Amino acid sequence: QVQLVESGGGLVQAGGSLTLSCAASGSIFSVDDLAWYRQTPGKQRELVASITRGGTTNYADSVKGRFTISRDNAKKTVYLQMNSLKPEDAALYYCKLTVRLTGHDYWGQGTQVTVSL
């Protein structure tokens, strides 16, 4: 059973930085695709950034140039470095792992990011 545990969320002032981590267990990980999503109340969950097993990254336009997704296959961990945070970045952030062999998605429980003015 794949399990994902996010950490690193918290309260930060606008313009500040946070790094989110998502540790996986129960998967091969190195062959799987990973992504970070975020959701605010009343809105759909949206893709923030993704990284393939080969290291190809993709970002939402709203975070390009400010956020960086990376992965450490040895630690089975995916990261989201968030710089120049804005109040509109405040959300519950989730990591997702897509098992390459099956196409099945697994989600973490989420970590809250709050950005104050």
Short mmCIF file of N, CA, C and O in Angstrom, two decimals:
data_model
loop_
_atom_site.label_atom_id
_atom_site.label_comp_id
_atom_site.label_asym_id
_atom_site.label_seq_id
_atom_site.Cartn_x
_atom_site.Cartn_y
_atom_site.Cartn_z
N GLN A 1 0.84 -1.18 0.00
CA GLN A 1 0.00 0.00 0.00
C GLN A 1 0.88 1.24 0.00
O GLN A 1 1.75 1.41 0.84
N VAL A 2 0.63 2.12 -0.98
CA VAL A 2 1.40 3.36 -1.06
C VAL A 2 0.88 4.36 -0.04
O VAL A 2 -0.33 4.56 0.08
N GLN A 3 1.79 4.98 0.67
CA GLN A 3 1.43 6.04 1.60
C GLN A 3 2.30 7.26 1.34
O GLN A 3 3.50 7.13 1.09
N LEU A 4 1.67 8.43 1.42
CA LEU A 4 2.37 9.69 1.21
C LEU A 4 2.14 10.57 2.43
O LEU A 4 1.00 10.73 2.88
N VAL A 5 3.21 11.17 2.93
CA VAL A 5 3.11 12.04 4.09
C VAL A 5 3.76 13.37 3.77
O VAL A 5 4.97 13.44 3.56
N GLU A 6 2.93 14.43 3.73
CA GLU A 6 3.44 15.77 3.45
C GLU A 6 3.85 16.46 4.75
O GLU A 6 3.31 16.17 5.82
N SER A 7 4.79 17.38 4.62
CA SER A 7 5.20 18.20 5.75
C SER A 7 5.78 19.50 5.21
O SER A 7 6.03 19.63 4.00
N GLY A 8 5.97 20.45 6.12
CA GLY A 8 6.62 21.70 5.74
C GLY A 8 5.69 22.89 5.59
O GLY A 8 6.16 24.01 5.39
N GLY A 9 4.39 22.66 5.68
CA GLY A 9 3.47 23.78 5.58
C GLY A 9 3.55 24.65 6.82
O GLY A 9 4.19 24.31 7.81
N GLY A 10 2.91 25.80 6.74
CA GLY A 10 2.91 26.71 7.88
C GLY A 10 2.50 28.10 7.48
O GLY A 10 1.97 28.32 6.40
N LEU A 11 2.76 29.03 8.39
CA LEU A 11 2.42 30.43 8.17
C LEU A 11 3.68 31.18 7.75
O LEU A 11 4.73 31.06 8.40
N VAL A 12 3.57 31.95 6.69
CA VAL A 12 4.71 32.73 6.21
C VAL A 12 4.21 34.08 5.73
O VAL A 12 3.06 34.19 5.27
N GLN A 13 5.04 35.09 5.84
CA GLN A 13 4.67 36.40 5.34
C GLN A 13 4.81 36.44 3.81
O GLN A 13 5.63 35.72 3.22
N ALA A 14 4.02 37.29 3.21
CA ALA A 14 4.14 37.48 1.76
C ALA A 14 5.58 37.84 1.40
O ALA A 14 6.21 38.65 2.10
N GLY A 15 6.06 37.21 0.34
CA GLY A 15 7.44 37.40 -0.06
C GLY A 15 8.39 36.38 0.51
O GLY A 15 9.55 36.29 0.08
N GLY A 16 7.91 35.61 1.46
CA GLY A 16 8.74 34.62 2.11
C GLY A 16 8.79 33.31 1.34
O GLY A 16 8.26 33.19 0.23
N SER A 17 9.43 32.31 1.96
CA SER A 17 9.64 31.02 1.32
C SER A 17 9.26 29.87 2.25
O SER A 17 9.33 30.01 3.47
N LEU A 18 8.87 28.79 1.64
CA LEU A 18 8.62 27.54 2.34
C LEU A 18 9.04 26.40 1.44
O LEU A 18 8.98 26.52 0.21
N THR A 19 9.43 25.30 2.05
CA THR A 19 9.71 24.09 1.30
C THR A 19 8.83 22.97 1.82
O THR A 19 8.88 22.64 3.01
N LEU A 20 8.01 22.44 0.95
CA LEU A 20 7.17 21.30 1.29
C LEU A 20 7.89 20.01 0.93
O LEU A 20 8.61 19.94 -0.05
N SER A 21 7.65 18.99 1.73
CA SER A 21 8.21 17.67 1.48
C SER A 21 7.09 16.65 1.48
O SER A 21 6.09 16.81 2.17
N CYS A 22 7.28 15.61 0.70
CA CYS A 22 6.31 14.52 0.66
C CYS A 22 7.10 13.22 0.59
O CYS A 22 7.77 12.94 -0.41
N ALA A 23 7.02 12.45 1.66
CA ALA A 23 7.75 11.19 1.75
C ALA A 23 6.83 10.03 1.40
O ALA A 23 5.70 9.95 1.91
N ALA A 24 7.31 9.16 0.53
CA ALA A 24 6.51 8.03 0.07
C ALA A 24 7.01 6.73 0.64
O ALA A 24 8.20 6.57 0.93
N SER A 25 6.09 5.82 0.81
CA SER A 25 6.44 4.45 1.19
C SER A 25 5.53 3.51 0.42
O SER A 25 4.43 3.89 0.01
N GLY A 26 6.02 2.29 0.21
CA GLY A 26 5.18 1.29 -0.45
C GLY A 26 5.19 1.35 -1.95
O GLY A 26 4.40 0.67 -2.61
N SER A 27 6.05 2.20 -2.54
CA SER A 27 6.11 2.26 -4.00
C SER A 27 7.56 2.16 -4.44
O SER A 27 8.48 2.34 -3.65
N ILE A 28 7.73 1.85 -5.72
CA ILE A 28 9.09 1.82 -6.25
C ILE A 28 9.67 3.22 -6.26
O ILE A 28 10.85 3.43 -6.01
N PHE A 29 8.85 4.18 -6.51
CA PHE A 29 9.09 5.63 -6.48
C PHE A 29 9.91 6.11 -7.66
O PHE A 29 9.51 7.05 -8.32
N SER A 30 11.04 5.50 -7.91
CA SER A 30 11.93 6.04 -8.95
C SER A 30 11.29 5.97 -10.33
O SER A 30 11.69 6.74 -11.22
N VAL A 31 10.31 5.09 -10.52
CA VAL A 31 9.68 4.98 -11.83
C VAL A 31 8.32 5.67 -11.87
O VAL A 31 7.62 5.61 -12.87
N ASP A 32 7.96 6.31 -10.79
CA ASP A 32 6.63 6.91 -10.68
C ASP A 32 6.67 8.41 -10.94
O ASP A 32 7.71 9.05 -10.77
N ASP A 33 5.54 8.93 -11.38
CA ASP A 33 5.41 10.37 -11.60
C ASP A 33 4.85 11.02 -10.34
O ASP A 33 4.03 10.42 -9.64
N LEU A 34 5.26 12.24 -10.09
CA LEU A 34 4.89 12.93 -8.86
C LEU A 34 4.36 14.32 -9.18
O LEU A 34 4.75 14.92 -10.20
N ALA A 35 3.53 14.82 -8.32
CA ALA A 35 2.97 16.16 -8.54
C ALA A 35 2.53 16.77 -7.22
O ALA A 35 2.27 16.06 -6.24
N TRP A 36 2.46 18.08 -7.23
CA TRP A 36 1.87 18.85 -6.13
C TRP A 36 0.62 19.54 -6.65
O TRP A 36 0.64 20.13 -7.73
N TYR A 37 -0.44 19.47 -5.87
CA TYR A 37 -1.69 20.15 -6.14
C TYR A 37 -2.00 21.05 -4.95
O TYR A 37 -1.46 20.86 -3.86
N ARG A 38 -2.93 21.96 -5.16
CA ARG A 38 -3.41 22.76 -4.04
C ARG A 38 -4.91 23.00 -4.19
O ARG A 38 -5.45 22.97 -5.30
N GLN A 39 -5.52 23.27 -3.05
CA GLN A 39 -6.97 23.48 -3.04
C GLN A 39 -7.34 24.47 -1.97
O GLN A 39 -6.82 24.41 -0.84
N THR A 40 -8.25 25.37 -2.32
CA THR A 40 -8.82 26.31 -1.36
C THR A 40 -10.31 26.01 -1.26
O THR A 40 -10.90 25.44 -2.17
N PRO A 41 -10.94 26.42 -0.16
CA PRO A 41 -12.36 26.12 0.03
C PRO A 41 -13.22 26.61 -1.12
O PRO A 41 -13.08 27.76 -1.57
N GLY A 42 -14.07 25.74 -1.62
CA GLY A 42 -14.99 26.12 -2.67
C GLY A 42 -14.41 26.05 -4.07
O GLY A 42 -15.11 26.33 -5.04
N LYS A 43 -13.14 25.69 -4.17
CA LYS A 43 -12.50 25.61 -5.49
C LYS A 43 -12.00 24.20 -5.76
O LYS A 43 -11.77 23.41 -4.85
N GLN A 44 -11.85 23.91 -7.04
CA GLN A 44 -11.31 22.61 -7.42
C GLN A 44 -9.82 22.54 -7.11
O GLN A 44 -9.12 23.54 -7.11
N ARG A 45 -9.38 21.32 -6.89
CA ARG A 45 -7.96 21.10 -6.69
C ARG A 45 -7.24 21.40 -8.00
O ARG A 45 -7.68 20.98 -9.06
N GLU A 46 -6.15 22.14 -7.92
CA GLU A 46 -5.43 22.52 -9.14
C GLU A 46 -3.98 22.04 -9.10
O GLU A 46 -3.35 22.00 -8.03
N LEU A 47 -3.48 21.71 -10.28
CA LEU A 47 -2.11 21.28 -10.39
C LEU A 47 -1.17 22.47 -10.21
O LEU A 47 -1.35 23.52 -10.83
N VAL A 48 -0.18 22.29 -9.36
CA VAL A 48 0.83 23.32 -9.12
C VAL A 48 2.10 23.00 -9.90
O VAL A 48 2.64 23.83 -10.61
N ALA A 49 2.57 21.77 -9.76
CA ALA A 49 3.80 21.36 -10.43
C ALA A 49 3.85 19.85 -10.50
O ALA A 49 3.27 19.17 -9.65
N SER A 50 4.55 19.35 -11.50
CA SER A 50 4.72 17.91 -11.64
C SER A 50 6.13 17.60 -12.10
O SER A 50 6.82 18.45 -12.68
N ILE A 51 6.54 16.36 -11.83
CA ILE A 51 7.86 15.90 -12.25
C ILE A 51 7.76 14.43 -12.63
O ILE A 51 7.20 13.63 -11.88
N THR A 52 8.28 14.10 -13.79
CA THR A 52 8.21 12.72 -14.24
C THR A 52 9.38 11.92 -13.68
O THR A 52 10.30 12.47 -13.05
N ARG A 53 9.37 10.63 -13.95
CA ARG A 53 10.47 9.80 -13.48
C ARG A 53 11.78 10.22 -14.12
O ARG A 53 12.85 10.00 -13.54
N GLY A 54 11.70 10.82 -15.30
CA GLY A 54 12.90 11.27 -15.99
C GLY A 54 13.35 12.66 -15.59
O GLY A 54 14.38 13.14 -16.07
N GLY A 55 12.56 13.30 -14.72
CA GLY A 55 12.94 14.61 -14.24
C GLY A 55 12.34 15.77 -15.00
O GLY A 55 12.65 16.93 -14.72
N THR A 56 11.47 15.48 -15.97
CA THR A 56 10.80 16.57 -16.70
C THR A 56 9.79 17.24 -15.79
O THR A 56 8.96 16.57 -15.17
N THR A 57 9.85 18.56 -15.72
CA THR A 57 8.97 19.30 -14.83
C THR A 57 7.95 20.12 -15.61
O THR A 57 8.17 20.49 -16.76
N ASN A 58 6.86 20.41 -14.92
CA ASN A 58 5.80 21.22 -15.50
C ASN A 58 5.21 22.06 -14.38
O ASN A 58 5.06 21.57 -13.25
N TYR A 59 4.89 23.33 -14.67
CA TYR A 59 4.39 24.24 -13.64
C TYR A 59 3.14 24.97 -14.11
O TYR A 59 2.99 25.29 -15.29
N ALA A 60 2.29 25.25 -13.16
CA ALA A 60 1.17 26.16 -13.44
C ALA A 60 1.75 27.54 -13.73
O ALA A 60 2.77 27.94 -13.15
N ASP A 61 1.09 28.26 -14.63
CA ASP A 61 1.59 29.59 -14.99
C ASP A 61 1.73 30.49 -13.77
O ASP A 61 2.64 31.32 -13.70
N SER A 62 0.84 30.32 -12.82
CA SER A 62 0.81 31.21 -11.66
C SER A 62 2.02 31.05 -10.75
O SER A 62 2.28 31.92 -9.91
N VAL A 63 2.76 29.95 -10.89
CA VAL A 63 3.89 29.71 -9.99
C VAL A 63 5.23 29.64 -10.73
O VAL A 63 6.27 29.51 -10.09
N LYS A 64 5.19 29.73 -12.04
CA LYS A 64 6.43 29.64 -12.81
C LYS A 64 7.41 30.73 -12.38
O LYS A 64 7.03 31.89 -12.20
N GLY A 65 8.64 30.32 -12.19
CA GLY A 65 9.67 31.26 -11.76
C GLY A 65 9.75 31.45 -10.27
O GLY A 65 10.70 32.05 -9.77
N ARG A 66 8.76 30.96 -9.54
CA ARG A 66 8.75 31.11 -8.08
C ARG A 66 8.85 29.77 -7.36
O ARG A 66 9.44 29.69 -6.28
N PHE A 67 8.26 28.73 -7.92
CA PHE A 67 8.24 27.41 -7.29
C PHE A 67 9.15 26.46 -8.06
O PHE A 67 9.28 26.56 -9.28
N THR A 68 9.74 25.52 -7.34
CA THR A 68 10.57 24.49 -7.96
C THR A 68 10.23 23.14 -7.36
O THR A 68 10.26 22.96 -6.15
N ILE A 69 9.89 22.20 -8.23
CA ILE A 69 9.64 20.83 -7.79
C ILE A 69 10.89 20.01 -8.04
O ILE A 69 11.58 20.18 -9.05
N SER A 70 11.19 19.13 -7.10
CA SER A 70 12.35 18.26 -7.26
C SER A 70 12.07 16.93 -6.55
O SER A 70 11.13 16.84 -5.75
N ARG A 71 12.89 15.95 -6.85
CA ARG A 71 12.68 14.63 -6.24
C ARG A 71 14.03 14.04 -5.85
O ARG A 71 15.04 14.27 -6.50
N ASP A 72 13.99 13.26 -4.78
CA ASP A 72 15.16 12.51 -4.33
C ASP A 72 14.72 11.06 -4.28
O ASP A 72 14.03 10.64 -3.34
N ASN A 73 15.10 10.31 -5.29
CA ASN A 73 14.63 8.93 -5.39
C ASN A 73 15.21 8.06 -4.27
O ASN A 73 14.56 7.11 -3.81
N ALA A 74 16.40 8.36 -3.83
CA ALA A 74 17.01 7.58 -2.75
C ALA A 74 16.22 7.74 -1.45
O ALA A 74 16.09 6.79 -0.66
N LYS A 75 15.68 8.93 -1.24
CA LYS A 75 14.90 9.20 -0.03
C LYS A 75 13.41 9.02 -0.27
O LYS A 75 12.61 9.19 0.66
N LYS A 76 13.03 8.71 -1.50
CA LYS A 76 11.61 8.56 -1.85
C LYS A 76 10.82 9.79 -1.42
O LYS A 76 9.77 9.69 -0.78
N THR A 77 11.34 10.93 -1.75
CA THR A 77 10.75 12.19 -1.32
C THR A 77 10.68 13.16 -2.49
O THR A 77 11.62 13.25 -3.28
N VAL A 78 9.56 13.87 -2.57
CA VAL A 78 9.40 14.94 -3.54
C VAL A 78 9.27 16.25 -2.77
O VAL A 78 8.67 16.28 -1.69
N TYR A 79 9.85 17.31 -3.33
CA TYR A 79 9.88 18.60 -2.66
C TYR A 79 9.20 19.66 -3.52
O TYR A 79 9.15 19.55 -4.74
N LEU A 80 8.73 20.69 -2.85
CA LEU A 80 8.25 21.87 -3.55
C LEU A 80 8.83 23.08 -2.84
O LEU A 80 8.42 23.40 -1.72
N GLN A 81 9.80 23.69 -3.48
CA GLN A 81 10.39 24.91 -2.96
C GLN A 81 9.55 26.08 -3.45
O GLN A 81 9.37 26.27 -4.66
N MET A 82 9.05 26.86 -2.51
CA MET A 82 8.15 27.97 -2.85
C MET A 82 8.79 29.27 -2.39
O MET A 82 9.03 29.46 -1.20
N ASN A 83 9.07 30.13 -3.34
CA ASN A 83 9.67 31.43 -3.06
C ASN A 83 8.71 32.54 -3.45
O ASN A 83 7.77 32.33 -4.21
N SER A 84 8.98 33.72 -2.93
CA SER A 84 8.16 34.90 -3.25
C SER A 84 6.68 34.60 -3.10
O SER A 84 5.87 34.90 -3.99
N LEU A 85 6.33 34.03 -1.98
CA LEU A 85 4.95 33.62 -1.76
C LEU A 85 4.00 34.81 -1.73
O LEU A 85 4.34 35.89 -1.22
N LYS A 86 2.81 34.57 -2.27
CA LYS A 86 1.77 35.58 -2.34
C LYS A 86 0.56 35.10 -1.55
O LYS A 86 0.38 33.89 -1.37
N PRO A 87 -0.28 36.01 -1.10
CA PRO A 87 -1.49 35.58 -0.38
C PRO A 87 -2.32 34.58 -1.18
O PRO A 87 -2.93 33.68 -0.59
N GLU A 88 -2.33 34.71 -2.49
CA GLU A 88 -3.12 33.78 -3.30
C GLU A 88 -2.51 32.39 -3.40
O GLU A 88 -3.13 31.47 -3.94
N ASP A 89 -1.31 32.21 -2.87
CA ASP A 89 -0.72 30.87 -2.81
C ASP A 89 -1.22 30.08 -1.60
O ASP A 89 -0.96 28.88 -1.49
N ALA A 90 -1.90 30.74 -0.69
CA ALA A 90 -2.41 30.06 0.49
C ALA A 90 -3.41 28.99 0.09
O ALA A 90 -4.34 29.25 -0.69
N ALA A 91 -3.20 27.80 0.59
CA ALA A 91 -4.06 26.66 0.21
C ALA A 91 -3.63 25.44 1.00
O ALA A 91 -2.60 25.46 1.70
N LEU A 92 -4.40 24.39 0.84
CA LEU A 92 -4.00 23.07 1.32
C LEU A 92 -3.26 22.39 0.17
O LEU A 92 -3.83 22.25 -0.92
N TYR A 93 -2.02 22.04 0.41
CA TYR A 93 -1.19 21.46 -0.64
C TYR A 93 -1.12 19.95 -0.48
O TYR A 93 -0.86 19.44 0.61
N TYR A 94 -1.34 19.27 -1.59
CA TYR A 94 -1.33 17.81 -1.62
C TYR A 94 -0.25 17.31 -2.57
O TYR A 94 -0.03 17.90 -3.64
N CYS A 95 0.38 16.22 -2.23
CA CYS A 95 1.23 15.56 -3.22
C CYS A 95 0.50 14.34 -3.76
O CYS A 95 -0.35 13.75 -3.08
N LYS A 96 0.82 14.03 -5.00
CA LYS A 96 0.21 12.89 -5.68
C LYS A 96 1.31 12.06 -6.32
O LYS A 96 2.23 12.60 -6.94
N LEU A 97 1.16 10.77 -6.17
CA LEU A 97 2.07 9.82 -6.82
C LEU A 97 1.25 8.98 -7.78
O LEU A 97 0.20 8.44 -7.39
N THR A 98 1.70 8.89 -9.02
CA THR A 98 1.06 8.04 -10.01
C THR A 98 1.97 6.85 -10.28
O THR A 98 3.10 7.03 -10.75
N VAL A 99 1.46 5.68 -9.96
CA VAL A 99 2.24 4.47 -10.16
C VAL A 99 2.34 4.18 -11.64
O VAL A 99 1.33 3.99 -12.31
N ARG A 100 3.56 4.17 -12.14
CA ARG A 100 3.77 4.02 -13.59
C ARG A 100 3.20 2.70 -14.11
O ARG A 100 2.63 2.64 -15.19
N LEU A 101 3.35 1.65 -13.34
CA LEU A 101 2.95 0.33 -13.80
C LEU A 101 1.43 0.18 -13.91
O LEU A 101 0.94 -0.56 -14.75
N THR A 102 0.69 0.87 -13.05
CA THR A 102 -0.76 0.66 -13.00
C THR A 102 -1.55 1.91 -13.39
O THR A 102 -2.74 1.80 -13.69
N GLY A 103 -0.93 3.07 -13.32
CA GLY A 103 -1.65 4.31 -13.55
C GLY A 103 -2.47 4.78 -12.37
O GLY A 103 -3.18 5.78 -12.46
N HIS A 104 -2.39 4.07 -11.27
CA HIS A 104 -3.19 4.43 -10.10
C HIS A 104 -2.57 5.63 -9.39
O HIS A 104 -1.36 5.72 -9.25
N ASP A 105 -3.45 6.53 -8.93
CA ASP A 105 -3.01 7.72 -8.20
C ASP A 105 -3.16 7.51 -6.70
O ASP A 105 -4.16 6.96 -6.23
N TYR A 106 -2.19 8.02 -5.97
CA TYR A 106 -2.25 8.05 -4.51
C TYR A 106 -2.02 9.49 -4.06
O TYR A 106 -1.22 10.21 -4.65
N TRP A 107 -2.74 9.86 -2.99
CA TRP A 107 -2.68 11.22 -2.48
C TRP A 107 -2.24 11.23 -1.03
O TRP A 107 -2.57 10.32 -0.26
N GLY A 108 -1.55 12.30 -0.68
CA GLY A 108 -1.24 12.53 0.72
C GLY A 108 -2.41 13.20 1.41
O GLY A 108 -3.45 13.47 0.80
N GLN A 109 -2.24 13.49 2.70
CA GLN A 109 -3.32 14.05 3.49
C GLN A 109 -3.38 15.57 3.39
O GLN A 109 -4.36 16.19 3.81
N GLY A 110 -2.34 16.17 2.85
CA GLY A 110 -2.32 17.62 2.67
C GLY A 110 -1.56 18.33 3.78
O GLY A 110 -1.52 17.86 4.92
N THR A 111 -0.97 19.46 3.42
CA THR A 111 -0.31 20.32 4.39
C THR A 111 -0.72 21.75 4.10
O THR A 111 -0.74 22.19 2.94
N GLN A 112 -1.08 22.48 5.13
CA GLN A 112 -1.65 23.81 4.97
C GLN A 112 -0.56 24.87 4.83
O GLN A 112 0.40 24.89 5.61
N VAL A 113 -0.72 25.72 3.84
CA VAL A 113 0.15 26.88 3.66
C VAL A 113 -0.68 28.13 3.81
O VAL A 113 -1.70 28.29 3.14
N THR A 114 -0.28 29.00 4.71
CA THR A 114 -0.97 30.26 4.95
C THR A 114 0.02 31.39 4.70
O THR A 114 1.14 31.36 5.21
N VAL A 115 -0.41 32.38 3.92
CA VAL A 115 0.46 33.50 3.58
C VAL A 115 -0.20 34.79 4.08
O VAL A 115 -1.31 35.12 3.66
N SER A 116 0.49 35.48 4.96
CA SER A 116 -0.06 36.72 5.51
C SER A 116 0.54 37.92 4.81
O SER A 116 1.65 37.88 4.26
N LEU A 117 -0.21 39.01 4.85
CA LEU A 117 0.26 40.25 4.22
C LEU A 117 1.33 40.92 5.07
O LEU A 117 1.38 40.73 6.28
#
